[in-house]
Tab-separated table of C-alpha atoms in Angstrom:
chain	number	residue	atom	x	y	z
A	1	UNK	CA	84.022	76.025	-186.789
A	2	UNK	CA	87.065	74.695	-188.614
A	3	UNK	CA	87.327	71.780	-186.274
A	4	UNK	CA	83.546	71.006	-186.726
A	5	UNK	CA	83.855	70.906	-190.518
A	6	UNK	CA	87.037	68.717	-190.225
A	7	UNK	CA	85.232	66.314	-187.912
A	8	UNK	CA	82.261	65.956	-190.207
A	9	UNK	CA	84.565	65.387	-193.211
A	10	UNK	CA	86.348	62.569	-191.192
A	11	UNK	CA	83.082	61.058	-190.196
A	12	UNK	CA	81.809	61.037	-193.747
A	13	UNK	CA	85.031	59.507	-195.032
A	14	UNK	CA	84.885	56.949	-192.284
A	15	UNK	CA	81.287	56.017	-193.074
A	16	UNK	CA	82.105	55.593	-196.812
A	17	UNK	CA	84.983	53.355	-196.053
A	18	UNK	CA	82.825	51.262	-193.721
A	19	UNK	CA	80.050	50.947	-196.212
A	20	UNK	CA	82.166	50.135	-199.344
A	21	UNK	CA	83.652	46.642	-198.985
A	22	UNK	CA	86.400	44.997	-200.747
A	23	UNK	CA	85.854	41.478	-201.724
A	24	UNK	CA	88.641	39.139	-202.854
A	25	UNK	CA	88.273	36.573	-205.730
A	26	UNK	CA	91.456	34.745	-206.723
A	27	UNK	CA	92.273	33.260	-210.186
A	28	UNK	CA	93.476	29.632	-209.372
A	29	UNK	CA	93.705	26.545	-211.375
A	30	UNK	CA	92.307	28.459	-214.345
A	31	UNK	CA	89.144	29.387	-212.549
A	32	UNK	CA	87.761	32.188	-210.388
A	33	UNK	CA	87.733	31.109	-206.892
A	34	UNK	CA	84.018	31.767	-206.838
A	35	UNK	CA	81.451	31.374	-209.598
A	36	UNK	CA	79.153	34.154	-208.398
A	37	UNK	CA	79.017	36.823	-205.827
A	38	UNK	CA	76.490	39.422	-204.707
A	39	UNK	CA	77.932	42.808	-203.669
A	40	UNK	CA	76.616	46.286	-202.798
A	41	UNK	CA	76.938	49.185	-205.275
A	42	UNK	CA	80.163	50.892	-204.545
A	43	UNK	CA	81.973	47.764	-203.383
A	44	UNK	CA	85.209	46.663	-205.080
A	45	UNK	CA	86.535	43.234	-205.921
A	46	UNK	CA	90.185	42.417	-205.824
A	47	UNK	CA	91.489	39.787	-208.244
A	48	UNK	CA	94.782	38.258	-207.147
A	49	UNK	CA	96.466	35.975	-209.749
A	50	UNK	CA	97.352	32.741	-207.861
A	51	UNK	CA	98.391	30.665	-210.927
A	52	UNK	CA	102.040	30.485	-212.238
A	53	UNK	CA	100.979	31.982	-215.447
A	54	UNK	CA	99.329	35.208	-216.825
A	55	UNK	CA	95.537	35.857	-216.467
A	56	UNK	CA	93.546	38.757	-217.546
A	57	UNK	CA	90.401	40.202	-216.025
A	58	UNK	CA	87.779	42.009	-218.124
A	59	UNK	CA	84.011	42.560	-218.506
A	60	UNK	CA	81.924	43.860	-221.364
A	61	UNK	CA	78.744	43.914	-219.471
A	62	UNK	CA	76.434	46.813	-219.939
A	63	UNK	CA	76.469	47.991	-216.240
A	64	UNK	CA	80.360	47.734	-216.044
A	65	UNK	CA	82.809	47.467	-218.803
A	66	UNK	CA	86.486	47.193	-217.927
A	67	UNK	CA	89.883	45.621	-218.902
A	68	UNK	CA	92.398	45.130	-216.127
A	69	UNK	CA	94.864	43.905	-218.576
A	70	UNK	CA	96.998	40.709	-218.106
A	71	UNK	CA	99.161	40.162	-215.152
A	72	UNK	CA	101.426	37.478	-213.485
A	73	UNK	CA	101.349	35.342	-210.396
A	74	UNK	CA	101.239	37.425	-207.098
A	75	UNK	CA	99.864	40.464	-208.760
A	76	UNK	CA	96.346	41.845	-207.691
A	77	UNK	CA	94.117	44.349	-209.400
A	78	UNK	CA	90.873	45.764	-208.169
A	79	UNK	CA	87.779	47.070	-209.829
A	80	UNK	CA	84.964	49.158	-208.261
A	81	UNK	CA	81.315	48.325	-209.191
A	82	UNK	CA	79.536	51.642	-209.034
A	83	UNK	CA	76.178	50.576	-210.879
A	84	UNK	CA	73.535	48.167	-210.035
A	85	UNK	CA	73.124	45.237	-212.259
A	86	UNK	CA	74.661	41.944	-213.399
A	87	UNK	CA	78.176	41.797	-214.513
A	88	UNK	CA	79.944	38.876	-216.170
A	89	UNK	CA	83.631	38.904	-215.560
A	90	UNK	CA	86.002	36.772	-217.602
A	91	UNK	CA	89.731	36.021	-218.358
A	92	UNK	CA	90.282	36.993	-222.017
A	93	UNK	CA	93.172	34.409	-222.162
A	94	UNK	CA	91.133	31.491	-220.712
A	95	UNK	CA	87.554	32.412	-221.713
A	96	UNK	CA	86.025	29.394	-219.896
A	97	UNK	CA	86.914	31.400	-216.627
A	98	UNK	CA	83.676	33.192	-215.734
A	99	UNK	CA	82.292	35.085	-212.709
A	100	UNK	CA	78.900	36.359	-212.288
A	101	UNK	CA	78.792	39.609	-210.093
A	102	UNK	CA	75.383	40.753	-208.874
A	103	UNK	CA	75.563	44.330	-207.857
A	104	UNK	CA	72.711	45.343	-205.552
B	1	UNK	CA	127.262	-15.888	-213.999
B	2	UNK	CA	128.190	-12.598	-215.601
B	3	UNK	CA	124.583	-12.116	-216.659
B	4	UNK	CA	123.395	-12.518	-213.126
B	5	UNK	CA	125.783	-9.789	-212.040
B	6	UNK	CA	124.811	-7.326	-214.743
B	7	UNK	CA	121.010	-7.695	-214.689
B	8	UNK	CA	120.512	-5.953	-211.433
B	9	UNK	CA	122.968	-3.254	-212.434
B	10	UNK	CA	120.930	-2.741	-215.680
B	11	UNK	CA	117.761	-2.411	-213.773
B	12	UNK	CA	119.359	0.280	-211.557
B	13	UNK	CA	120.599	2.187	-214.617
B	14	UNK	CA	117.207	2.170	-216.305
B	15	UNK	CA	115.476	3.421	-213.133
B	16	UNK	CA	118.108	5.984	-212.496
B	17	UNK	CA	117.654	7.733	-216.018
B	18	UNK	CA	114.454	9.433	-214.773
B	19	UNK	CA	115.488	9.668	-211.205
B	20	UNK	CA	118.699	11.383	-212.055
B	21	UNK	CA	116.701	14.163	-213.518
B	22	UNK	CA	113.456	14.273	-211.286
B	23	UNK	CA	113.151	13.294	-207.586
B	24	UNK	CA	110.652	10.452	-206.878
B	25	UNK	CA	108.218	13.024	-205.536
B	26	UNK	CA	108.513	15.033	-208.841
B	27	UNK	CA	107.892	12.016	-210.950
B	28	UNK	CA	104.851	11.217	-208.801
B	29	UNK	CA	103.672	14.856	-209.305
B	30	UNK	CA	104.373	14.821	-213.018
B	31	UNK	CA	102.376	11.692	-213.474
B	32	UNK	CA	99.516	13.134	-211.508
B	33	UNK	CA	99.577	16.258	-213.709
B	34	UNK	CA	100.166	14.825	-217.160
B	35	UNK	CA	98.309	11.541	-217.436
B	36	UNK	CA	95.085	12.011	-219.430
B	37	UNK	CA	91.914	10.962	-217.707
B	38	UNK	CA	89.326	8.984	-219.769
B	39	UNK	CA	87.204	11.483	-221.750
B	40	UNK	CA	83.584	11.985	-220.711
B	41	UNK	CA	81.412	10.152	-223.131
B	42	UNK	CA	77.681	10.015	-223.779
B	43	UNK	CA	76.065	6.864	-222.361
B	44	UNK	CA	75.159	5.886	-226.020
B	45	UNK	CA	78.615	6.689	-227.138
B	46	UNK	CA	79.090	3.640	-229.269
B	47	UNK	CA	75.947	4.068	-231.290
B	48	UNK	CA	76.331	7.814	-231.627
B	49	UNK	CA	79.935	7.404	-232.677
B	50	UNK	CA	79.026	4.896	-235.332
B	51	UNK	CA	76.604	7.218	-236.908
B	52	UNK	CA	78.951	10.203	-236.412
B	53	UNK	CA	81.714	8.213	-238.257
B	54	UNK	CA	79.523	7.836	-241.274
B	55	UNK	CA	78.421	11.385	-241.311
B	56	UNK	CA	82.107	12.404	-240.985
B	57	UNK	CA	83.302	10.656	-244.018
B	58	UNK	CA	80.183	11.354	-246.198
B	59	UNK	CA	81.079	13.627	-249.222
B	60	UNK	CA	77.421	13.824	-250.077
B	61	UNK	CA	76.973	16.256	-247.237
B	62	UNK	CA	78.382	19.204	-249.212
B	63	UNK	CA	76.867	21.407	-251.868
B	64	UNK	CA	78.672	19.828	-254.750
B	65	UNK	CA	79.085	16.211	-253.075
B	66	UNK	CA	82.879	16.827	-253.188
B	67	UNK	CA	83.683	17.448	-249.537
B	68	UNK	CA	83.335	15.549	-246.191
B	69	UNK	CA	84.759	16.585	-242.744
B	70	UNK	CA	87.519	13.993	-243.528
B	71	UNK	CA	88.398	15.981	-246.710
B	72	UNK	CA	90.315	18.284	-244.328
B	73	UNK	CA	90.645	16.146	-241.205
B	74	UNK	CA	92.444	13.167	-242.791
B	75	UNK	CA	93.211	10.282	-240.420
B	76	UNK	CA	96.501	9.423	-242.036
B	77	UNK	CA	97.722	13.111	-241.594
B	78	UNK	CA	97.004	13.336	-237.814
B	79	UNK	CA	93.395	14.368	-238.631
B	80	UNK	CA	94.640	17.430	-240.367
B	81	UNK	CA	95.447	17.956	-243.944
B	82	UNK	CA	99.175	18.553	-244.325
B	83	UNK	CA	98.479	22.021	-246.040
B	84	UNK	CA	99.490	25.422	-244.762
B	85	UNK	CA	95.991	26.718	-245.163
B	86	UNK	CA	92.952	24.631	-245.662
B	87	UNK	CA	91.189	24.375	-249.033
B	88	UNK	CA	87.465	24.810	-249.365
B	89	UNK	CA	85.027	24.010	-252.197
B	90	UNK	CA	86.665	24.081	-255.662
B	91	UNK	CA	90.106	24.268	-253.954
B	92	UNK	CA	89.398	27.795	-252.748
B	93	UNK	CA	92.132	28.626	-250.216
B	94	UNK	CA	90.878	29.303	-246.649
B	95	UNK	CA	92.512	31.675	-244.257
B	96	UNK	CA	93.727	29.125	-241.677
B	97	UNK	CA	95.327	25.849	-241.356
B	98	UNK	CA	93.119	22.899	-240.512
B	99	UNK	CA	93.371	22.171	-236.764
B	100	UNK	CA	93.836	18.484	-235.882
B	101	UNK	CA	90.734	16.968	-234.054
B	102	UNK	CA	92.967	14.690	-231.908
B	103	UNK	CA	92.012	14.903	-228.223
B	104	UNK	CA	89.350	17.601	-228.811
B	105	UNK	CA	87.321	15.478	-226.453
B	106	UNK	CA	89.184	17.415	-223.767
B	107	UNK	CA	88.887	20.829	-225.315
B	108	UNK	CA	87.000	23.636	-223.517
B	109	UNK	CA	86.954	25.907	-226.455
B	110	UNK	CA	87.277	24.976	-230.187
B	111	UNK	CA	88.657	26.515	-233.399
B	112	UNK	CA	91.749	28.698	-233.698
B	113	UNK	CA	89.589	31.645	-232.657
B	114	UNK	CA	87.531	29.738	-230.043
B	115	UNK	CA	84.266	30.582	-231.656
B	116	UNK	CA	82.636	27.230	-230.596
B	117	UNK	CA	82.256	26.339	-226.796
B	118	UNK	CA	81.562	22.601	-227.569
B	119	UNK	CA	82.054	19.855	-230.110
B	120	UNK	CA	78.375	19.886	-230.728
B	121	UNK	CA	78.419	23.535	-231.577
B	122	UNK	CA	81.543	23.302	-233.697
B	123	UNK	CA	80.462	20.193	-235.619
B	124	UNK	CA	77.996	21.912	-237.804
B	125	UNK	CA	80.007	25.123	-238.588
B	126	UNK	CA	81.894	23.863	-241.554
B	127	UNK	CA	78.597	22.439	-243.166
B	128	UNK	CA	77.091	25.948	-243.011
B	129	UNK	CA	80.206	27.748	-244.169
B	130	UNK	CA	79.745	28.862	-247.922
B	131	UNK	CA	83.407	28.337	-248.524
B	132	UNK	CA	83.634	24.854	-246.867
B	133	UNK	CA	80.724	22.724	-247.474
B	134	UNK	CA	78.012	25.245	-248.609
B	135	UNK	CA	74.981	23.833	-247.052
B	136	UNK	CA	72.226	25.197	-244.789
B	137	UNK	CA	70.338	23.498	-242.008
B	138	UNK	CA	67.497	22.530	-244.276
B	139	UNK	CA	69.740	21.173	-247.003
B	140	UNK	CA	71.847	19.265	-244.509
B	141	UNK	CA	68.852	17.522	-242.950
B	142	UNK	CA	67.432	16.653	-246.419
B	143	UNK	CA	70.619	15.266	-247.703
B	144	UNK	CA	70.928	12.947	-244.689
B	145	UNK	CA	67.312	11.934	-244.830
B	146	UNK	CA	67.682	11.110	-248.548
B	147	UNK	CA	70.220	8.401	-247.715
B	148	UNK	CA	68.319	5.224	-246.606
B	149	UNK	CA	71.483	3.869	-244.771
B	150	UNK	CA	71.089	6.656	-242.207
B	151	UNK	CA	67.736	5.553	-240.936
B	152	UNK	CA	68.843	2.394	-238.933
B	153	UNK	CA	71.817	4.419	-237.540
B	154	UNK	CA	69.751	7.227	-236.179
B	155	UNK	CA	67.301	4.658	-234.673
B	156	UNK	CA	70.160	2.833	-232.911
B	157	UNK	CA	71.683	6.115	-231.701
B	158	UNK	CA	68.465	7.900	-230.765
B	159	UNK	CA	65.754	5.326	-230.327
B	160	UNK	CA	63.809	6.445	-233.348
B	161	UNK	CA	64.947	7.400	-236.875
B	162	UNK	CA	63.994	11.085	-236.844
B	163	UNK	CA	66.750	13.309	-238.376
B	164	UNK	CA	67.503	16.820	-237.324
B	165	UNK	CA	70.609	19.092	-237.117
B	166	UNK	CA	70.892	18.659	-233.234
B	167	UNK	CA	71.124	14.903	-233.694
B	168	UNK	CA	73.562	15.277	-236.541
B	169	UNK	CA	75.853	17.510	-234.407
B	170	UNK	CA	75.509	15.122	-231.349
B	171	UNK	CA	76.642	12.092	-233.396
B	172	UNK	CA	79.605	13.990	-235.027
B	173	UNK	CA	80.676	15.389	-231.649
B	174	UNK	CA	80.650	11.940	-230.150
B	175	UNK	CA	82.637	10.474	-233.071
B	176	UNK	CA	85.277	13.176	-232.569
B	177	UNK	CA	85.445	12.354	-228.804
B	178	UNK	CA	86.656	8.869	-229.992
B	179	UNK	CA	89.720	10.391	-231.776
B	180	UNK	CA	92.134	10.314	-228.940
B	181	UNK	CA	95.813	9.813	-228.301
B	182	UNK	CA	96.623	8.780	-224.836
B	183	UNK	CA	99.041	5.994	-225.308
B	184	UNK	CA	102.115	7.748	-226.744
B	185	UNK	CA	105.554	6.803	-225.548
B	186	UNK	CA	105.427	9.677	-223.156
B	187	UNK	CA	102.159	8.336	-221.766
B	188	UNK	CA	103.560	4.878	-221.451
B	189	UNK	CA	106.462	6.469	-219.391
B	190	UNK	CA	103.785	8.147	-217.216
B	191	UNK	CA	102.145	4.994	-216.669
B	192	UNK	CA	105.362	3.421	-215.254
B	193	UNK	CA	107.151	2.024	-218.290
B	194	UNK	CA	110.635	3.349	-217.490
B	195	UNK	CA	111.988	2.129	-220.864
B	196	UNK	CA	109.433	4.172	-222.962
B	197	UNK	CA	111.692	7.321	-222.805
B	198	UNK	CA	115.384	7.471	-223.221
B	199	UNK	CA	117.618	9.880	-221.526
B	200	UNK	CA	117.603	12.467	-224.245
B	201	UNK	CA	113.809	12.529	-224.420
B	202	UNK	CA	113.594	12.924	-220.501
B	203	UNK	CA	116.108	15.744	-220.737
B	204	UNK	CA	113.900	17.320	-223.523
B	205	UNK	CA	110.865	16.877	-221.274
B	206	UNK	CA	112.719	18.722	-218.387
B	207	UNK	CA	113.527	21.516	-220.815
B	208	UNK	CA	109.864	21.580	-222.058
B	209	UNK	CA	108.490	22.193	-218.554
B	210	UNK	CA	111.293	24.495	-217.388
B	211	UNK	CA	110.266	28.032	-217.304
B	212	UNK	CA	113.918	29.297	-217.492
B	213	UNK	CA	114.601	27.137	-220.558
B	214	UNK	CA	112.097	26.139	-223.239
B	215	UNK	CA	109.100	27.171	-221.200
B	216	UNK	CA	106.637	25.351	-223.432
B	217	UNK	CA	104.407	24.170	-220.686
B	218	UNK	CA	103.637	27.874	-219.783
B	219	UNK	CA	100.897	27.496	-222.423
B	220	UNK	CA	101.060	23.829	-223.305
B	221	UNK	CA	99.546	22.870	-219.984
B	222	UNK	CA	99.102	19.397	-218.575
B	223	UNK	CA	97.375	17.122	-219.138
B	224	UNK	CA	96.302	17.804	-222.765
B	225	UNK	CA	99.354	20.091	-223.678
B	226	UNK	CA	97.042	23.128	-223.990
B	227	UNK	CA	95.820	25.721	-221.700
B	228	UNK	CA	92.752	26.073	-223.958
B	229	UNK	CA	93.942	29.713	-224.011
B	230	UNK	CA	94.593	32.378	-226.566
B	231	UNK	CA	97.841	34.026	-227.362
B	232	UNK	CA	99.437	36.213	-229.961
B	233	UNK	CA	102.643	34.343	-230.542
B	234	UNK	CA	104.208	37.088	-232.763
B	235	UNK	CA	103.896	35.757	-236.278
B	236	UNK	CA	104.843	38.518	-238.674
B	237	UNK	CA	102.108	41.200	-239.682
B	238	UNK	CA	99.544	38.726	-238.486
B	239	UNK	CA	97.622	41.571	-236.656
B	240	UNK	CA	97.041	43.274	-240.045
B	241	UNK	CA	95.640	39.993	-241.740
B	242	UNK	CA	93.787	38.037	-239.223
B	243	UNK	CA	92.247	39.351	-235.974
B	244	UNK	CA	91.896	35.933	-234.476
B	245	UNK	CA	90.306	35.829	-231.039
B	246	UNK	CA	89.790	39.663	-231.082
B	247	UNK	CA	86.710	39.160	-233.269
B	248	UNK	CA	84.914	37.636	-230.409
B	249	UNK	CA	86.757	39.327	-227.442
B	250	UNK	CA	87.579	42.827	-228.683
B	251	UNK	CA	90.273	43.779	-226.087
B	252	UNK	CA	93.768	44.595	-227.336
B	253	UNK	CA	95.267	41.443	-225.663
B	254	UNK	CA	93.332	39.359	-227.990
B	255	UNK	CA	94.514	41.004	-231.315
B	256	UNK	CA	95.788	38.219	-233.494
B	257	UNK	CA	95.627	35.736	-230.544
B	258	UNK	CA	94.914	32.066	-231.351
B	259	UNK	CA	94.156	28.922	-229.418
B	260	UNK	CA	97.159	26.929	-228.027
B	261	UNK	CA	97.067	23.507	-229.926
B	262	UNK	CA	97.561	20.298	-228.180
B	263	UNK	CA	100.584	18.304	-228.923
B	264	UNK	CA	100.141	14.565	-228.681
B	265	UNK	CA	100.832	13.171	-232.157
B	266	UNK	CA	101.869	16.694	-233.335
B	267	UNK	CA	104.563	14.813	-235.128
B	268	UNK	CA	101.926	13.976	-237.778
B	269	UNK	CA	100.166	17.404	-238.032
B	270	UNK	CA	102.795	19.522	-239.937
B	271	UNK	CA	102.717	22.301	-240.912
B	272	UNK	CA	102.202	24.207	-237.689
B	273	UNK	CA	100.704	27.522	-236.295
B	274	UNK	CA	97.231	28.888	-237.243
B	275	UNK	CA	98.813	30.088	-240.679
B	276	UNK	CA	100.767	26.954	-241.274
B	277	UNK	CA	103.884	28.955	-241.512
B	278	UNK	CA	106.242	26.606	-239.705
B	279	UNK	CA	106.916	23.470	-241.733
B	280	UNK	CA	108.588	21.401	-238.999
B	281	UNK	CA	108.649	21.329	-235.221
B	282	UNK	CA	112.263	22.606	-235.349
B	283	UNK	CA	110.914	25.764	-237.054
B	284	UNK	CA	108.340	26.050	-234.317
B	285	UNK	CA	111.099	25.926	-231.661
B	286	UNK	CA	113.199	28.352	-233.625
B	287	UNK	CA	110.301	30.777	-233.926
B	288	UNK	CA	109.985	31.103	-230.186
B	289	UNK	CA	113.637	31.542	-229.783
B	290	UNK	CA	113.533	34.387	-232.311
B	291	UNK	CA	110.374	36.317	-231.395
B	292	UNK	CA	110.107	38.519	-228.139
B	293	UNK	CA	108.168	41.202	-226.467
B	294	UNK	CA	109.121	43.647	-229.344
B	295	UNK	CA	106.564	42.021	-231.504
B	296	UNK	CA	103.262	43.794	-231.834
B	297	UNK	CA	100.756	42.738	-228.992
B	298	UNK	CA	102.976	39.743	-228.123
B	299	UNK	CA	101.426	37.577	-225.515
B	300	UNK	CA	102.927	38.355	-222.066
B	301	UNK	CA	102.586	34.670	-221.181
B	302	UNK	CA	105.502	33.813	-223.622
B	303	UNK	CA	108.718	33.674	-221.843
B	304	UNK	CA	112.158	34.152	-223.466
B	305	UNK	CA	113.441	31.012	-224.936
B	306	UNK	CA	117.136	30.413	-224.900
B	307	UNK	CA	118.201	27.015	-226.105
B	308	UNK	CA	121.606	25.840	-227.553
B	309	UNK	CA	121.780	23.307	-230.474
B	310	UNK	CA	121.997	20.222	-228.158
B	311	UNK	CA	119.133	21.542	-226.043
B	312	UNK	CA	116.900	22.026	-229.105
B	313	UNK	CA	117.642	18.439	-230.150
B	314	UNK	CA	116.599	17.083	-226.857
B	315	UNK	CA	113.500	19.181	-226.862
B	316	UNK	CA	112.636	17.899	-230.375
B	317	UNK	CA	113.477	14.176	-229.194
B	318	UNK	CA	110.799	14.798	-226.449
B	319	UNK	CA	108.198	16.081	-228.898
B	320	UNK	CA	108.800	13.126	-231.062
B	321	UNK	CA	108.016	10.902	-228.151
B	322	UNK	CA	104.498	12.199	-228.150
B	323	UNK	CA	103.916	9.551	-230.959
């Protein structure tokens, strides 16, 4: 019985990890490496800073509001998108850096 | 005979001043990074700019006919005004220094707090500010329309003489795009004139871009000496007085953060900083040497600056070459 429950839990965790993807969008030359992306609810986006100066990642969109703070070259931070909708992600330091995330 | 011997030697010396500091590949890369491209102009730039110039200098376009754009953006003062903080109608003190409009043709965001995304958007803001020019859209258009001289200029710029605020802002923006500085001594050095910068200025440039020394280029990016970004540079108590960019991006990093100004012709635009608190470029350099991460909400982009007296002189020599 114990074995059965463990197996079910393991399968469940595997299926969750298979379903939720992690996308990577860099910050390079004062721009996000993509202008827009469509992802599934529950997916994450990792934002590596590839510029030799600080960037920030934040959003004030209704469906997802977050602030990853500012970080230097070589550092990455991730955010999970757990609600459907459109999210505008920006760098507060360089506000012309914009990414549109469509969460389905 | 002696001259024939010394001339080639002189040529080698002049060339080696830069090459002693930078490799040939580095010089090639620096030129690629720092040379300003030509600004993107409207196909009818000439006509729009002519109209924009007249609008820019017209004091009738304020509530009491006392103030034009050029009252604060004075050509002889680097298109700024030489004051710590600007003065509005009746000499009322405004909160911030007048930013120069030099090379705003390249700006991605405008104003100290970045509240305008384009020159077209920015151009009308001072007209509609009750402390600056005190008009509204209707009054502005009426005042322009009441001056017969504008009729022909609008027709040349737009094909007909209809006047509206969108046309006024287009013309003003296009005039501002003509206020550029791209032929400073530094630019002439970038274009290949080895004699345009002396050894001290070249050493100053090396300090300017070195992240371990002056680290200026961490924010004053090529080619326009600005990252078009926002930083809290640790001016005393500023977070209590002026929220800066935080008003538009309310996250803690932006508290009292202001736009990085460009530096070409900065020699003419004293005093410096958004509050005009530095009277000279030396005071600017010394500020960065004094402040540090201990300051409230200090920008993480600003690296520690550690320059001795000679290095500061070299850095200032370079800044003076942006003339």
